[in-house]
Amino acid sequence: MFARITGTGGYLPGLPVSNDALAARGIDTSDAWIVERTGIRFRHLAGEGETASQMAAIAARLALEMAGRTATELDLIIVATSTPDYIFPSAACMLQGALGNKGATAFDVQAVCSGFVHALAVADKFIRSGSHKKALVVGAEVFSRILDWRERSTCVLFGDGAGAVVLEADDAPGIIASALHADGSLTGILSEPGQIRDGKVWGDPFLRMEGQAVFKAAVRVLASVAEECCQAAGIRSGDLDWLVPHQANIRIIESTRRKMNLAPEKVVITVERHGNTSAASVPLALDEAVRDGRIRRGQRVLLEGVGGGFTWGAVLFAF
């Protein structure tokens, strides 16, 4: 029994916000400064009151439409997010209610920017076990709500959005291999250390990142976890048709590509237009490449992500 991706969907809120538009808001930055360091030119920001589960619902409906399925057929819903609507109930249960599904297993996965890869690997295990047949896996984030807009080294990097896939049981190979890892000793290099206690915010409620430390860690682990998946599948990284990496920084993506000996034309890149949408970045990039015809049936695709925790992982599948 395998788990195959049968549909993809994506949603980006509002109009693109340019680097120049951020500078016009009073942020001490410029288009040249941001592009040189990250490759980012635009990002999308959620509107007032727009939530992770609402964005997830839009992406989910598009994925279900492509798969030719209805929400009532789902028996598993997993949402990867670090910015859920509430502390509880989960964004997955909120999404379930919005879609009109009752009875499916529904829960959130929190692994920050590698969350979608983690959620997809978990859904694959559910389906391979035989306990579930049709899953919806979504990455949805509103990181704009946890950014310190006075801190130019972080606030210019992130955007909001949601991406989704429908995963179904099949006799033909779909997801071939996955690998998930974490190193809790690196919690301090990327975190949002605030908390709600006694009705008040305690600690720092904004995202904080040690940029150089995150860059070095990401470059170190992404190529290795990709190679781990390829070895488990019995192929070389050069045999991949596509790499869909976490869209955080063009320099990280390029470094990973070179270490994997992949041609530039085999890498899906959306970071220029989307910024870092955390758990949404991988499914958003996947959906774009599926819908524009780059990723086709039968091709081998590797998804990979890295995020706070420190977490990282990869999933290799035949589309």
XYZ file of C-alpha atoms in Angstrom:
319
model
C 0.000 0.000 0.000
C 1.308 3.426 -0.974
C 0.128 7.004 -0.452
C -0.156 9.052 -3.647
C -0.661 12.790 -4.028
C -3.785 13.212 -6.157
C -4.415 16.936 -5.796
C -2.685 20.165 -4.822
C -3.909 23.633 -3.936
C -2.525 26.963 -2.808
C -3.649 30.354 -1.585
C -1.835 33.670 -1.125
C -3.775 36.501 0.557
C -4.133 39.978 -0.866
C -1.861 41.695 -3.369
C 1.930 41.253 -3.447
C 3.767 43.604 -1.078
C 7.077 44.759 -2.548
C 10.304 45.516 -0.750
C 9.885 49.160 -1.682
C 6.423 49.140 -0.091
C 7.942 47.912 3.177
C 10.544 50.675 3.042
C 7.753 53.194 2.466
C 6.154 52.021 5.708
C 9.173 53.269 7.605
C 11.187 50.041 7.831
C 14.907 50.751 7.554
C 15.502 48.645 4.445
C 15.662 48.747 0.651
C 14.900 46.494 -2.279
C 18.607 46.076 -3.013
C 19.419 45.151 0.614
C 16.713 42.461 0.784
C 17.296 40.977 -2.677
C 21.058 40.720 -2.196
C 20.730 38.813 1.092
C 17.633 36.705 0.469
C 16.380 36.845 -3.122
C 12.973 38.039 -1.875
C 11.168 40.793 -3.820
C 7.539 40.313 -2.744
C 5.430 38.650 -0.076
C 1.698 38.405 0.700
C 0.214 39.511 4.019
C -3.066 38.302 5.490
C -5.848 40.832 5.852
C -7.340 41.952 9.146
C -9.110 38.983 10.702
C -7.861 36.498 8.104
C -6.759 33.309 9.868
C -4.661 30.233 9.164
C -7.699 27.948 9.027
C -9.524 30.264 6.616
C -6.572 30.296 4.232
C -6.191 26.537 4.676
C -9.811 26.042 3.630
C -9.277 27.874 0.325
C -6.146 25.853 -0.494
C -7.862 22.631 0.608
C -10.870 23.137 -1.645
C -8.591 23.626 -4.643
C -6.661 20.450 -3.806
C -9.896 18.474 -3.379
C -11.179 19.813 -6.701
C -8.024 18.673 -8.502
C -8.259 15.248 -6.853
C -11.940 14.922 -7.753
C -12.850 14.343 -4.107
C -15.236 15.904 -1.624
C -14.384 16.858 1.935
C -16.825 14.279 3.289
C -14.634 11.502 1.831
C -11.634 12.474 3.960
C -10.738 10.335 6.947
C -7.605 12.264 7.982
C -6.888 16.014 8.177
C -3.494 17.319 9.292
C -2.567 21.004 9.399
C 1.044 22.098 9.800
C 1.162 25.539 11.401
C 2.969 27.621 13.996
C 0.307 30.337 13.851
C -3.052 28.642 14.493
C -6.261 30.610 15.000
C -6.419 29.715 18.695
C -4.367 27.877 21.298
C -7.136 25.316 20.924
C -9.104 23.908 19.197
C -6.585 22.973 16.532
C -6.485 24.623 13.126
C -7.210 21.161 11.723
C -10.513 20.978 13.605
C -11.360 24.531 12.533
C -10.619 23.524 8.942
C -12.660 20.355 9.315
C -15.659 22.377 10.411
C -15.249 24.848 7.557
C -15.131 22.010 5.022
C -18.184 20.253 6.471
C -16.357 17.036 7.340
C -17.401 15.111 10.443
C -15.623 12.149 11.975
C -12.207 12.285 10.312
C -9.070 12.211 12.442
C -7.911 15.849 12.693
C -4.885 17.383 14.402
C -2.088 19.931 13.994
C 1.639 19.355 13.534
C 4.059 21.989 14.818
C 7.542 21.802 13.327
C 7.653 25.408 12.067
C 9.054 25.697 8.522
C 9.515 21.932 8.087
C 5.988 21.339 9.399
C 4.424 20.395 6.058
C 7.119 17.806 5.363
C 6.550 16.363 8.842
C 2.766 16.336 8.360
C 3.055 14.653 4.965
C 5.339 11.949 6.366
C 2.892 11.342 9.240
C -0.069 11.078 6.843
C 1.911 8.618 4.734
C 2.376 6.377 7.789
C -1.367 6.480 8.555
C -2.216 5.424 5.012
C 0.464 2.746 4.785
C -0.828 1.245 8.026
C -4.188 0.664 6.358
C -6.107 2.620 8.984
C -6.885 5.594 6.694
C -7.486 5.965 2.962
C -7.851 9.646 2.075
C -5.933 12.447 3.769
C -5.788 16.207 3.488
C -2.432 17.703 4.468
C -2.133 21.490 4.712
C 0.546 24.018 5.616
C -0.940 27.383 6.638
C 0.724 30.383 8.270
C 0.087 34.010 9.235
C 3.638 34.842 10.293
C 2.960 38.548 9.786
C 1.173 38.460 13.170
C 4.302 37.420 15.094
C 6.829 39.689 13.383
C 8.497 42.655 15.035
C 8.103 45.197 12.253
C 10.872 47.314 13.785
C 13.410 44.514 13.235
C 14.424 44.670 9.593
C 16.564 41.532 9.686
C 13.463 39.369 10.232
C 10.285 41.226 9.272
C 11.239 41.474 5.584
C 11.720 37.721 5.257
C 8.274 36.296 5.918
C 4.871 36.172 4.299
C 1.489 34.492 4.761
C -0.282 31.779 2.805
C -1.490 28.192 2.656
C -0.805 25.127 0.545
C -2.521 21.747 0.540
C -2.366 18.251 -0.913
C -4.794 15.344 -1.027
C -3.112 12.023 -0.288
C -4.817 8.728 -1.160
C -4.136 5.026 -0.719
C -2.978 3.368 -3.937
C -1.301 0.187 -5.119
C 1.126 2.176 -7.284
C 4.167 3.826 -5.667
C 3.560 7.353 -4.388
C 5.578 8.442 -1.365
C 8.722 6.323 -1.518
C 10.811 7.544 1.412
C 10.855 10.150 4.167
C 13.285 11.291 6.828
C 12.579 13.568 9.810
C 15.064 14.958 12.334
C 15.413 17.534 15.105
C 18.097 19.006 17.354
C 16.605 20.583 20.462
C 19.952 22.033 21.503
C 19.409 24.684 18.799
C 16.081 26.006 20.095
C 17.564 29.448 20.708
C 18.562 30.276 17.140
C 14.962 30.532 15.860
C 12.032 30.936 18.236
C 8.994 32.898 19.302
C 9.549 32.724 23.068
C 6.404 34.434 24.349
C 3.501 32.745 26.114
C 0.055 33.525 27.456
C -0.219 33.250 31.241
C -2.923 34.603 33.549
C -4.472 36.465 30.643
C -1.245 38.328 29.802
C 1.645 37.943 27.375
C 4.778 36.784 29.189
C 8.190 36.945 27.571
C 8.872 38.057 24.004
C 5.879 37.513 21.669
C 7.833 38.145 18.462
C 9.823 35.851 16.192
C 13.546 36.035 16.948
C 16.265 34.592 14.762
C 20.044 34.374 14.746
C 20.395 34.658 10.994
C 23.915 33.338 10.520
C 23.377 30.395 12.849
C 20.159 29.426 11.060
C 21.843 29.760 7.667
C 24.739 27.504 8.658
C 22.486 24.890 10.228
C 20.127 24.860 7.248
C 22.923 24.450 4.722
C 24.420 21.633 6.806
C 21.276 19.517 7.142
C 19.273 20.023 3.939
C 21.624 18.305 1.503
C 22.231 15.453 3.945
C 18.531 14.729 4.558
C 17.905 14.817 0.809
C 20.666 12.283 0.301
C 19.234 10.145 3.122
C 15.877 9.943 1.332
C 17.477 9.152 -2.012
C 19.570 6.359 -0.511
C 16.478 4.885 1.147
C 14.778 4.870 -2.249
C 17.805 3.378 -3.983
C 18.437 6.333 -6.291
C 21.000 9.093 -6.627
C 20.081 12.692 -5.981
C 20.964 13.432 -9.596
C 18.166 11.073 -10.664
C 15.522 13.389 -9.214
C 13.255 15.177 -11.651
C 12.477 17.999 -9.204
C 13.595 19.443 -5.889
C 10.955 21.516 -4.086
C 12.796 23.078 -1.132
C 11.612 25.265 1.704
C 11.513 28.796 0.307
C 13.443 30.734 2.935
C 16.495 32.184 1.240
C 17.836 31.841 -2.309
C 21.376 31.381 -0.997
C 20.324 28.374 1.105
C 18.475 26.884 -1.875
C 21.452 27.368 -4.183
C 23.898 25.898 -1.680
C 21.702 22.815 -1.262
C 21.320 22.416 -5.022
C 25.070 22.516 -5.590
C 25.745 19.971 -2.849
C 23.173 17.658 -4.438
C 24.705 18.134 -7.923
C 21.337 19.170 -9.326
C 20.908 21.378 -12.386
C 19.273 24.757 -11.660
C 16.353 23.896 -13.936
C 15.392 21.000 -11.622
C 14.678 23.269 -8.643
C 11.299 24.917 -8.018
C 11.860 28.438 -6.657
C 9.112 30.794 -5.475
C 10.929 32.683 -2.718
C 11.283 35.788 -4.896
C 7.497 36.254 -5.039
C 6.284 34.626 -1.813
C 9.001 35.173 0.780
C 9.255 32.632 3.586
C 5.741 31.355 4.316
C 7.036 28.787 6.830
C 4.993 25.552 6.729
C 3.098 26.832 3.682
C 6.158 27.375 1.503
C 6.727 23.811 0.290
C 3.095 23.011 -0.642
C 2.686 26.443 -2.269
C 5.750 25.842 -4.447
C 4.599 22.296 -5.222
C 1.133 23.493 -6.249
C 2.566 26.160 -8.543
C 4.830 23.669 -10.324
C 2.022 21.115 -10.698
C -0.448 23.642 -12.080
C 1.963 25.206 -14.563
C 2.879 21.751 -15.902
C 6.473 21.501 -14.758
C 5.808 18.592 -12.403
C 4.116 15.765 -14.304
C 2.819 12.305 -13.485
C 5.550 9.706 -13.095
C 8.263 12.170 -12.126
C 10.317 11.818 -8.934
C 10.034 14.808 -6.635
C 11.832 15.590 -3.384
C 10.313 17.990 -0.852
C 12.467 19.286 2.002
C 12.225 21.802 4.817
C 14.081 23.153 7.810
C 12.751 25.224 10.686
C 12.809 26.240 14.309
C 13.132 23.505 16.848
C 15.627 22.932 15.213
C 13.750 20.621 12.790
C 14.377 19.323 9.301
C 13.081 16.634 6.995
C 12.422 15.436 3.461
C 9.860 13.392 1.550
C 10.553 11.671 -1.777
C 7.620 10.656 -3.954
C 6.594 9.655 -7.439
C 3.911 12.063 -8.609
